[in-house]
Coordinates of C-alpha atoms in Angstrom, one line a residue:
Chain A
X1 CA 122.7 108.2 38.8
X2 CA 120.7 105.4 40.2
X3 CA 117.4 106.2 41.1
X4 CA 117.1 102.3 42.6
X5 CA 119.5 102.5 44.8
X6 CA 118.7 106.3 45.6
X7 CA 114.8 104.9 46.6
X8 CA 116.2 101.8 48.3
X9 CA 118.7 103.9 50.6
X10 CA 115.6 106.8 51.6
X11 CA 113.1 103.8 52.4
X12 CA 115.7 101.8 54.9
X13 CA 115.8 104.6 57.3
X14 CA 112.3 104.1 57.4
X15 CA 112.7 101.8 59.4
X16 CA 116.7 102.4 60.3
X17 CA 117.5 101.6 64.0
X18 CA 119.4 105.7 64.0
X19 CA 115.0 106.4 63.1
X20 CA 113.9 104.0 66.2
X21 CA 116.4 107.0 68.7
X22 CA 115.7 110.6 67.0
X23 CA 111.9 108.3 67.2
X24 CA 112.6 107.4 71.0
X25 CA 114.0 111.1 71.8
X26 CA 110.8 112.5 70.3
X27 CA 108.1 111.2 72.3
X28 CA 110.1 112.2 75.3
X29 CA 109.3 116.1 73.3
X30 CA 106.1 115.7 73.1
X31 CA 105.9 114.7 77.3
X32 CA 107.5 117.4 78.0
X33 CA 106.3 120.2 75.6
X34 CA 103.4 118.5 73.6
X35 CA 101.9 117.8 76.9
X36 CA 103.5 119.6 79.2
X37 CA 104.9 123.0 77.6
X38 CA 108.1 122.7 78.6
X39 CA 110.3 124.2 76.5
X40 CA 113.3 121.9 76.3
X41 CA 116.2 122.7 73.4
X42 CA 118.8 120.2 75.9
X43 CA 116.9 117.4 74.8
X44 CA 120.4 116.2 73.4
X45 CA 121.4 116.0 77.0
X46 CA 118.9 113.6 77.7
X47 CA 119.7 111.4 74.8
X48 CA 123.7 111.5 75.7
X49 CA 123.1 110.8 80.0
X50 CA 121.5 107.5 78.5
X51 CA 124.0 106.5 76.3
X52 CA 126.9 107.9 78.4
X53 CA 125.5 105.7 81.5
X54 CA 125.3 102.8 79.6
X55 CA 128.5 103.0 78.4
X56 CA 130.5 103.6 81.9
X57 CA 128.0 101.4 83.3
X58 CA 129.8 98.7 81.4
X59 CA 133.2 99.4 81.0
X60 CA 134.1 101.5 83.7
X61 CA 131.1 100.2 87.0
X62 CA 131.4 96.3 85.0
X63 CA 128.3 95.9 85.1
X64 CA 126.2 93.5 82.8
X65 CA 124.5 95.8 79.7
X66 CA 121.3 95.4 81.2
X67 CA 122.0 96.7 84.6
X68 CA 124.1 98.8 82.8
X69 CA 120.9 100.2 81.0
X70 CA 119.2 100.8 84.3
X71 CA 122.2 103.0 85.5
X72 CA 121.7 104.8 82.8
X73 CA 118.0 105.7 82.9
X74 CA 119.4 106.1 86.8
X75 CA 121.7 108.1 85.6
X76 CA 119.2 110.5 83.7
X77 CA 116.2 110.5 86.5
X78 CA 119.3 112.4 88.2
X79 CA 119.8 114.8 85.6
X80 CA 116.6 115.7 85.5
X81 CA 116.7 116.5 89.2
X82 CA 119.3 118.8 89.0
X83 CA 118.3 121.1 85.9
X84 CA 115.0 120.7 87.5
X85 CA 114.5 121.4 90.6
X86 CA 115.9 125.1 90.5
X87 CA 114.6 126.0 87.2
X88 CA 111.5 124.5 87.0
X89 CA 110.4 127.6 88.7
X90 CA 111.2 129.7 85.8
X91 CA 109.1 131.0 83.4
X92 CA 109.4 128.7 80.2
X93 CA 111.3 130.6 78.2
X94 CA 114.0 130.9 80.9
X95 CA 113.6 127.0 81.1
X96 CA 114.8 127.0 77.4
X97 CA 118.0 128.9 78.0
X98 CA 118.6 126.7 80.4
X99 CA 118.0 123.6 79.0
X100 CA 120.2 124.3 75.6
X101 CA 123.6 125.2 77.9
X102 CA 123.2 123.0 80.1
X103 CA 123.2 119.9 77.4
X104 CA 126.5 122.4 76.2
X105 CA 128.2 121.7 79.7
X106 CA 127.6 118.1 79.9
X107 CA 129.1 117.2 76.2
X108 CA 132.3 119.6 77.4
X109 CA 132.1 117.8 80.3
X110 CA 132.4 113.8 78.6
X111 CA 135.0 115.4 76.4
X112 CA 137.2 117.4 78.6
X113 CA 140.7 115.4 78.9
X114 CA 140.0 115.4 82.3
X115 CA 137.7 112.3 82.6
X116 CA 139.0 111.2 80.0
X117 CA 139.9 107.5 82.1
X118 CA 136.3 107.1 82.6
X119 CA 134.3 109.2 79.2
X120 CA 136.9 108.6 76.8
X121 CA 137.2 112.7 76.2
X122 CA 136.9 113.7 72.6
X123 CA 137.8 109.8 70.9
X124 CA 134.2 108.8 73.3
X125 CA 133.3 105.1 74.4
X126 CA 133.3 101.6 72.0
X127 CA 133.5 98.2 72.8
X128 CA 130.7 98.2 75.3
X129 CA 128.3 96.8 73.5
X130 CA 128.7 92.7 72.7
X131 CA 126.4 91.7 75.0
X132 CA 123.4 93.1 73.8
X133 CA 123.8 90.8 70.5
X134 CA 124.3 87.8 72.7
X135 CA 121.0 88.0 73.7
X136 CA 119.6 87.8 69.8
X137 CA 117.4 84.9 69.8
X138 CA 116.8 85.7 65.5
X139 CA 118.9 82.6 64.1
X140 CA 121.9 83.3 62.4
X141 CA 121.9 84.2 59.0
X142 CA 120.1 86.2 56.0
X143 CA 117.2 87.5 55.8
X144 CA 115.6 89.4 52.9
X145 CA 113.4 90.9 53.3
X146 CA 112.2 92.1 50.0
X147 CA 113.8 95.9 49.4
X148 CA 116.6 94.8 51.9
X149 CA 118.6 92.3 53.0
X150 CA 119.7 92.3 56.4
X151 CA 121.8 89.7 58.9
X152 CA 120.3 88.6 62.2
X153 CA 122.1 91.6 64.2
X154 CA 120.4 94.0 61.7
X155 CA 116.9 92.3 62.1
X156 CA 117.8 92.5 66.3
X157 CA 118.5 96.3 66.1
X158 CA 115.5 96.3 64.3
X159 CA 113.1 93.9 65.8
X160 CA 114.7 96.0 70.2
X161 CA 114.8 100.0 68.9
X162 CA 111.0 99.8 67.2
X163 CA 109.3 97.4 70.0
X164 CA 110.6 100.0 72.2
X165 CA 109.3 102.7 70.3
X166 CA 105.7 101.1 70.1
X167 CA 106.2 100.5 73.6
X168 CA 106.8 104.2 74.3
X169 CA 104.0 105.2 72.8
X170 CA 101.5 103.1 74.2
X171 CA 102.8 104.2 77.7
X172 CA 102.5 108.0 76.4
X173 CA 99.3 107.4 75.2
X174 CA 98.3 105.7 78.5
X175 CA 99.6 108.8 79.9
X176 CA 97.6 111.6 78.3
X177 CA 94.6 109.6 78.4
X178 CA 94.3 109.8 82.0
X179 CA 93.9 112.2 84.8
X180 CA 97.4 112.7 85.0
X181 CA 97.8 113.4 81.7
X182 CA 94.9 116.2 82.2
X183 CA 96.3 118.0 84.7
X184 CA 99.6 117.8 81.8
X185 CA 97.4 119.3 79.9
X186 CA 96.2 122.2 82.2
X187 CA 100.2 122.9 83.3
X188 CA 100.6 123.8 79.2
X189 CA 97.5 126.3 78.5
X190 CA 97.8 128.3 82.0
X191 CA 99.7 127.0 84.6
X192 CA 98.3 129.3 87.7
X193 CA 94.7 128.0 86.7
X194 CA 95.8 124.5 87.3
X195 CA 98.2 126.0 90.9
X196 CA 94.8 127.5 91.6
X197 CA 92.7 123.9 91.6
X198 CA 95.5 122.3 94.3
X199 CA 97.6 120.5 92.4
X200 CA 101.0 120.4 92.6
X201 CA 102.0 122.1 89.7
X202 CA 106.0 122.1 90.2
X203 CA 105.8 118.3 91.1
X204 CA 104.0 117.5 87.5
X205 CA 106.3 119.9 85.7
X206 CA 109.4 117.7 87.3
X207 CA 107.5 113.8 86.7
X208 CA 107.2 115.5 82.8
X209 CA 110.7 116.2 82.7
X210 CA 111.3 112.9 84.0
X211 CA 109.7 110.6 82.0
X212 CA 110.7 113.2 78.7
X213 CA 114.2 112.5 79.7
X214 CA 113.9 108.8 79.8
X215 CA 112.4 108.2 76.9
X216 CA 115.5 110.4 75.2
X217 CA 118.1 108.3 77.3
X218 CA 116.4 105.2 76.1
X219 CA 116.8 106.9 72.5
X220 CA 120.5 107.8 73.6
X221 CA 120.7 103.7 74.3
X222 CA 119.7 102.7 71.0
X223 CA 121.9 105.4 69.2
X224 CA 124.9 103.9 70.0
X225 CA 124.3 100.2 70.3
X226 CA 123.7 101.4 66.4
X227 CA 126.7 103.0 66.2
X228 CA 128.9 100.8 69.0
X229 CA 130.3 104.3 70.1
X230 CA 129.8 106.8 72.0
X231 CA 131.4 110.4 70.5
X232 CA 130.4 113.5 72.4
X233 CA 130.2 115.0 69.0
X234 CA 127.5 113.7 68.6
X235 CA 125.3 115.4 71.2
X236 CA 125.3 118.8 70.0
X237 CA 123.1 121.7 69.5
X238 CA 121.7 119.6 65.6
X239 CA 121.0 116.9 67.6
X240 CA 118.0 118.8 69.4
X241 CA 117.3 120.6 66.6
X242 CA 116.1 116.8 64.4
X243 CA 114.3 116.0 67.4
X244 CA 112.4 119.2 67.6
X245 CA 112.0 118.9 63.6
X246 CA 110.9 115.4 63.8
X247 CA 108.3 115.8 66.9
X248 CA 106.8 119.7 65.1
X249 CA 106.8 118.0 61.5
X250 CA 104.6 114.6 62.9
X251 CA 102.6 117.0 65.5
X252 CA 103.5 118.0 69.1
X253 CA 100.9 117.0 71.2
X254 CA 99.8 113.8 69.0
X255 CA 101.1 109.7 70.0
X256 CA 102.0 108.8 66.4
X257 CA 103.1 112.7 65.4
X258 CA 107.1 111.2 66.4
X259 CA 107.1 108.2 64.7
X260 CA 105.3 109.6 61.6
X261 CA 107.5 112.1 62.1
X262 CA 111.1 110.7 62.4
X263 CA 110.2 108.1 59.4
X264 CA 109.5 110.8 56.7
X265 CA 111.8 113.2 57.9
X266 CA 114.8 110.8 57.8
X267 CA 113.3 109.2 54.4
X268 CA 113.8 112.6 53.1
X269 CA 116.6 113.6 54.8
X270 CA 118.8 110.6 52.6
X271 CA 116.6 111.1 49.5
X272 CA 117.3 114.7 49.3
X273 CA 121.0 113.7 50.2
X274 CA 121.4 111.1 47.4
X275 CA 119.3 113.0 44.6
X276 CA 121.7 116.2 44.8
X277 CA 124.5 114.0 45.0
X278 CA 123.2 112.3 42.1
X279 CA 122.9 115.1 40.2
X280 CA 126.1 116.2 41.3
X281 CA 127.8 113.3 39.7
X282 CA 126.3 114.1 36.3
X283 CA 127.4 117.6 36.7
X284 CA 123.7 119.0 36.9
X285 CA 124.9 121.3 40.0
X286 CA 128.3 122.5 38.7
X287 CA 128.3 125.3 41.7
X288 CA 128.5 122.4 44.3
X289 CA 131.0 120.1 45.4
X290 CA 130.8 116.7 47.7
X291 CA 130.6 118.9 50.9
X292 CA 129.0 121.6 50.5
X293 CA 126.2 119.1 49.0
X294 CA 126.2 117.3 52.7
X295 CA 125.9 120.7 54.2
X296 CA 122.8 122.0 52.1
X297 CA 120.3 119.5 53.1
X298 CA 120.5 121.0 56.4
X299 CA 120.1 124.4 54.8
X300 CA 116.7 122.6 53.8
X301 CA 115.5 121.5 57.2
X302 CA 116.5 124.7 58.7
X303 CA 114.3 126.2 55.9
X304 CA 111.5 123.1 56.5
X305 CA 111.3 123.8 60.5
X306 CA 111.0 127.3 60.0
X307 CA 107.8 127.3 57.3
X308 CA 106.6 124.0 59.1
X309 CA 106.0 126.3 61.9
X310 CA 105.0 129.1 60.1
X311 CA 102.2 127.3 58.3
X312 CA 101.5 124.1 59.7
X313 CA 102.4 124.2 64.0
X314 CA 100.4 121.6 64.6
X315 CA 102.5 118.8 62.6
X316 CA 100.7 116.2 60.4
X317 CA 98.3 114.7 62.9
X318 CA 98.0 117.5 65.4
X319 CA 94.9 119.2 66.0
X320 CA 95.4 122.8 65.2
X321 CA 92.4 124.0 67.9
X322 CA 94.5 122.0 70.5
X323 CA 98.5 123.2 69.3
X324 CA 99.1 126.4 69.0
X325 CA 102.7 128.3 70.1
X326 CA 101.3 129.6 73.6
X327 CA 104.1 128.1 75.2
Chain B
X1 CA 67.5 143.3 111.1
X2 CA 69.6 141.7 113.3
X3 CA 72.8 142.2 113.2
X4 CA 74.4 138.1 112.9
X5 CA 77.9 139.2 111.2
X6 CA 80.0 141.7 113.6
X7 CA 80.6 141.5 117.5
X8 CA 79.9 145.4 118.5
X9 CA 79.8 148.2 116.0
X10 CA 81.2 148.5 111.9
X11 CA 84.7 149.5 111.4
X12 CA 87.7 149.2 109.4
X13 CA 88.9 145.5 110.9
X14 CA 86.0 145.2 113.2
X15 CA 86.0 141.9 115.1
X16 CA 82.9 139.3 113.5
X17 CA 80.9 136.9 115.2
X18 CA 82.1 133.4 113.3
X19 CA 85.1 134.7 111.2
X20 CA 86.5 132.2 108.7
X21 CA 89.3 134.4 107.1
X22 CA 91.2 136.6 109.9
X23 CA 94.6 138.1 108.8
X24 CA 96.4 140.7 110.4
X25 CA 99.4 143.3 109.7
X26 CA 99.2 142.1 106.2
X27 CA 101.7 144.6 103.6
X28 CA 103.1 144.1 100.2
X29 CA 105.1 146.7 99.1
X30 CA 105.8 147.3 95.2
X31 CA 109.4 149.4 95.5
X32 CA 108.1 152.3 96.6
X33 CA 104.1 152.1 96.4
X34 CA 102.7 150.3 99.7
X35 CA 99.8 148.0 97.6
X36 CA 98.9 146.5 100.2
X37 CA 98.1 147.6 104.2
X38 CA 96.2 145.7 106.1
X39 CA 95.9 145.7 110.1
X40 CA 93.1 143.4 110.5
X41 CA 90.2 142.0 108.5
X42 CA 87.8 139.5 109.0
X43 CA 85.4 137.7 106.5
X44 CA 82.4 136.5 107.9
X45 CA 81.5 132.8 107.6
X46 CA 79.0 131.8 105.5
X47 CA 78.4 135.3 103.9
X48 CA 79.2 137.2 100.5
X49 CA 81.4 139.6 101.2
X50 CA 82.0 142.3 98.6
X51 CA 85.9 143.9 98.0
X52 CA 85.3 146.9 97.0
X53 CA 86.8 150.4 95.9
X54 CA 89.2 152.3 93.3
X55 CA 91.8 150.8 91.1
X56 CA 94.9 150.6 92.2
X57 CA 93.2 149.6 96.1
X58 CA 95.4 146.4 96.2
X59 CA 92.1 144.3 95.6
X60 CA 93.9 141.8 93.8
X61 CA 96.7 141.4 95.3
X62 CA 94.9 140.9 98.4
X63 CA 93.6 138.4 97.1
X64 CA 97.2 137.5 96.2
X65 CA 98.7 137.4 99.0
X66 CA 95.8 135.8 100.8
X67 CA 95.9 132.2 98.1
X68 CA 99.8 132.1 98.4
X69 CA 99.9 133.5 94.5
X70 CA 102.1 136.2 95.8
X71 CA 104.2 136.2 99.1
X72 CA 103.5 139.3 101.4
X73 CA 106.1 141.7 103.5
X74 CA 104.9 140.9 107.0
X75 CA 101.5 139.5 107.8
X76 CA 99.5 136.5 109.3
X77 CA 96.2 135.1 108.3
X78 CA 95.1 132.6 109.1
X79 CA 91.8 130.0 106.9
X80 CA 89.8 127.7 109.4
X81 CA 91.9 128.6 112.2
X82 CA 94.7 127.4 111.0
X83 CA 97.4 130.0 110.1
X84 CA 98.1 129.8 106.3
X85 CA 100.7 132.6 105.7
X86 CA 103.8 131.7 103.2
X87 CA 102.1 128.2 102.8
X88 CA 101.9 127.8 98.6
X89 CA 98.7 128.3 96.2
X90 CA 98.3 124.9 95.4
X91 CA 97.7 123.5 99.1
X92 CA 95.8 126.9 100.0
X93 CA 93.5 125.4 97.0
X94 CA 93.3 121.8 99.1
X95 CA 92.3 123.3 102.1
X96 CA 89.5 124.6 100.1
X97 CA 89.9 128.4 99.9
X98 CA 89.3 128.6 95.6
X99 CA 89.9 131.3 93.7
X100 CA 89.3 132.8 90.0
X101 CA 91.1 135.1 88.3
X102 CA 90.7 138.6 86.8
X103 CA 91.7 138.0 83.8
X104 CA 90.0 134.6 83.1
X105 CA 92.0 131.6 82.8
X106 CA 90.2 129.5 81.1
X107 CA 92.3 126.2 79.7
X108 CA 91.4 127.2 76.0
X109 CA 93.0 123.7 74.8
X110 CA 91.0 122.0 76.6
X111 CA 87.1 120.8 76.1
X112 CA 84.7 122.8 78.7
X113 CA 83.7 119.3 80.3
X114 CA 88.0 118.8 80.8
X115 CA 88.0 121.9 82.0
X116 CA 85.8 121.2 84.5
X117 CA 86.9 117.2 86.0
X118 CA 90.4 119.0 85.8
X119 CA 88.6 121.4 89.1
X120 CA 87.8 117.9 91.3
X121 CA 90.6 117.0 94.5
X122 CA 92.8 114.0 95.5
X123 CA 91.9 112.2 92.0
X124 CA 93.5 108.8 92.1
X125 CA 93.7 108.9 88.2
X126 CA 96.3 112.1 89.4
X127 CA 99.3 109.8 90.5
X128 CA 101.6 109.0 87.9
X129 CA 101.9 105.6 88.3
X130 CA 97.7 104.5 88.9
X131 CA 97.0 106.5 85.6
X132 CA 98.3 103.8 83.7
X133 CA 95.8 101.3 85.2
X134 CA 92.6 102.8 83.6
X135 CA 90.7 100.6 86.3
X136 CA 91.9 102.1 88.7
X137 CA 89.8 106.0 88.1
X138 CA 87.4 105.2 85.8
X139 CA 84.6 104.9 88.5
X140 CA 85.7 107.8 89.7
X141 CA 86.0 109.3 86.6
X142 CA 82.8 108.7 86.0
X143 CA 81.3 110.0 89.6
X144 CA 83.2 113.3 88.8
X145 CA 81.7 113.3 85.3
X146 CA 78.3 113.2 87.1
X147 CA 78.9 116.5 89.8
X148 CA 80.6 118.3 86.5
X149 CA 77.3 117.8 84.2
X150 CA 75.5 118.4 87.3
X151 CA 77.5 122.4 87.1
X152 CA 77.4 122.9 84.0
X153 CA 73.2 122.1 83.5
X154 CA 73.4 124.8 86.3
X155 CA 75.2 127.6 85.2
X156 CA 73.8 126.8 82.0
X157 CA 77.1 125.8 79.8
X158 CA 76.0 121.8 79.0
X159 CA 75.8 122.2 75.5
X160 CA 79.1 123.4 75.0
X161 CA 80.1 120.1 77.0
X162 CA 82.5 119.1 74.3
X163 CA 82.9 122.3 72.9
X164 CA 87.2 123.9 73.3
X165 CA 86.9 126.9 76.3
X166 CA 88.6 128.6 74.0
X167 CA 85.9 129.3 71.9
X168 CA 83.7 130.4 75.0
X169 CA 82.6 133.6 74.3
X170 CA 84.2 136.0 77.9
X171 CA 81.6 135.6 80.0
X172 CA 81.0 132.0 79.5
X173 CA 84.8 131.8 80.6
X174 CA 83.9 133.6 83.9
X175 CA 81.0 131.5 84.2
X176 CA 83.4 128.0 83.4
X177 CA 86.0 129.2 85.6
X178 CA 83.1 129.8 88.0
X179 CA 82.0 126.6 87.8
X180 CA 85.2 124.6 87.4
X181 CA 86.4 126.1 91.2
X182 CA 82.9 124.5 92.7
X183 CA 84.6 120.9 91.0
X184 CA 86.2 121.3 94.7
X185 CA 83.1 121.9 96.9
X186 CA 85.3 125.0 98.6
X187 CA 84.4 126.3 101.5
X188 CA 85.7 129.5 100.4
X189 CA 85.4 130.6 96.9
X190 CA 86.6 134.1 96.0
X191 CA 85.4 136.0 92.7
X192 CA 87.9 138.3 91.3
X193 CA 85.5 140.1 89.3
X194 CA 83.1 138.0 88.1
X195 CA 80.6 140.4 86.1
X196 CA 83.3 141.7 84.1
X197 CA 82.5 140.9 80.3
X198 CA 79.2 139.0 81.1
X199 CA 76.5 139.8 78.8
X200 CA 74.1 142.0 81.2
X201 CA 71.5 139.0 80.2
X202 CA 73.9 136.7 81.8
X203 CA 74.0 138.5 84.8
X204 CA 70.6 137.9 86.6
X205 CA 71.1 134.0 86.3
X206 CA 75.5 134.7 87.8
X207 CA 74.3 136.3 90.1
X208 CA 71.5 134.2 91.0
X209 CA 74.1 130.8 91.1
X210 CA 76.5 133.0 93.7
X211 CA 73.3 133.6 95.8
X212 CA 72.8 130.1 95.3
X213 CA 76.2 129.2 97.0
X214 CA 76.0 130.7 99.8
X215 CA 72.5 128.9 100.3
X216 CA 74.8 125.5 100.0
X217 CA 76.7 126.5 103.0
X218 CA 80.0 128.0 100.5
X219 CA 81.3 131.6 101.6
X220 CA 81.7 133.9 98.7
X221 CA 84.5 137.1 99.2
X222 CA 84.8 138.7 95.6
X223 CA 86.2 142.6 93.7
X224 CA 83.6 143.9 91.9
X225 CA 82.7 147.1 90.6
X226 CA 79.7 146.7 89.9
X227 CA 77.4 148.5 92.2
X228 CA 74.4 147.2 91.6
X229 CA 75.8 143.7 92.0
X230 CA 77.0 144.6 95.2
X231 CA 74.0 146.1 96.4
X232 CA 71.5 143.1 95.3
X233 CA 73.9 140.3 96.8
X234 CA 76.2 141.1 98.8
X235 CA 75.5 141.0 102.8
X236 CA 79.0 142.8 104.0
X237 CA 80.8 145.4 102.0
X238 CA 85.1 146.1 103.2
X239 CA 85.9 148.9 101.2
X240 CA 89.4 149.2 100.4
X241 CA 92.0 152.4 99.1
X242 CA 95.8 153.0 98.8
X243 CA 95.7 149.4 100.6
X244 CA 93.9 149.9 103.6
X245 CA 90.6 149.0 104.7
X246 CA 89.0 152.5 105.0
X247 CA 85.4 151.2 105.9
X248 CA 83.1 148.4 106.2
X249 CA 79.3 147.1 106.5
X250 CA 76.1 146.2 105.6
X251 CA 75.8 147.2 102.1
X252 CA 73.0 149.5 102.3
X253 CA 75.5 151.0 105.2
X254 CA 78.2 151.9 103.5
X255 CA 77.2 152.4 100.0
X256 CA 75.4 155.7 102.0
X257 CA 77.8 156.2 103.8
X258 CA 79.0 160.2 102.3
X259 CA 82.6 160.0 102.6
X260 CA 83.2 156.5 100.8
X261 CA 80.4 157.1 97.7
X262 CA 82.5 160.8 97.2
X263 CA 86.3 159.5 97.7
X264 CA 85.7 155.6 96.1
X265 CA 82.4 155.5 94.0
X266 CA 82.4 158.9 92.7
X267 CA 79.8 161.2 93.4
X268 CA 77.9 160.6 90.6
X269 CA 78.2 156.7 90.8
X270 CA 73.8 156.7 90.0
X271 CA 73.2 158.7 87.8
X272 CA 73.0 158.3 84.1
X273 CA 75.9 160.3 81.8
X274 CA 72.9 162.2 79.8
X275 CA 71.3 163.1 82.6
X276 CA 74.5 164.3 84.7
X277 CA 75.0 166.7 81.7
X278 CA 71.7 167.9 81.3
X279 CA 71.7 168.8 85.4
X280 CA 74.6 171.6 84.9

């Protein structure tokens, strides 16, 4: 087993565009759950709406890529309104049920053959992202950055993805230090108290759902540009729960939590996978075969999530006084 | 004492000279139980009115109905002459009718000062787009903080300014909730059991605060079981039982009403449990 290669692969996850996509989704979830207390278990759907919105914008509506991205974000807003208007009057736990169900509904709608002209059915969509690389200002060539060597396209994708992450983090910081953010935190604590002080709680919760959804939509866009295709099978509940793990790992009501949590999570995910696979290859784990190795890391994630919630609910950066599980 | 509250004779549902709240035919049914069944009720402006009655009399439910936190089966009511029946709770609060809760709703994971700031209404920084640009709301925030600090000093919470509300004692949370409600300078403040759980040392200062509110022109309506408080500070007492208003009047008169005493305060409400035993 090549330990150096394993380490290199793991560390490259720090700046992988997929990591950035998950981080964006987790930043959105921190707005929903961390700051407003909305139990959203359908974050995959917001990302999926963003991803499909952009792909359909390019392929069916023949929009330029940038306009298709705008269209995708508009779709996210509409999705948030459809989801939020009937459900945000409900208690937090009901919202959790509705969001998880709506994420599944959306995924099945995308994979059904009835709409495959537009959605690509279970095959998904591809060939919508070429224009992204025509914007690339990075000169052609191989870029050697010590540990990794990237092409100009790989550099450009990472640059965009992590600029979006930085921008989103700054935006959330600006929002949450303001009186607007104070209302959100108040709603997380006790929405009746906030209502009694004359704030339109429903409207604030809807704003939270939309804004957090938009970050996830951006995450979905980055995800499918990096993959260069959209698959319905990507947006399963596992996707949502990986976002939750990322968020809780870093700290739910923090700015840097989703970023650090995302980086740590994907480094560990790759590291465990490579290590287990390496150990299996040299015969140390005779009871596991290769597909089992790929599965066992998700068992470990589940275990890690449970331990996290029990022993460190505030995450790496969180303030224990500020965040307990009371939503 | 000349009567400056009531038109004619004090009686359940009597007309007031200057009412701030006027409610008629308010009913609220929970299953087979008619929790509130108020034919007519007027709350006098600029006075301290106590709402008393045994447990289950419908006092808190009436509070919830009037402030839009619950929907009545029937009923109309006005606040400052404007109909607010069916208006949602946050809009009621914006009109200047602010309530507190029986089970204190301090926002525990926020600091005391942030709790206070949240109480201020019509803040520019509470809009999403202006929230992003701090120069739009910095000045306003400073003014709000000044008001908040003044109130905290009055309520002797200034030492706790930066503490999380969750770390306060039950009585201090009551004070915080009341102070927070005052941030918006309400014309009517409705306190649901402000004395519950407040230690006796704080009681006296709390009473002074409530009197101070009246002096500042705020109308106070409060639910309370502590009869000393009712007698001490209220100008008017409304007695509810089984959802109905059964008596109204000045405290010394209502308290002496033998029927009220027996039925709703208990015949021995003023006697110490120890002396009662000895007496028998």
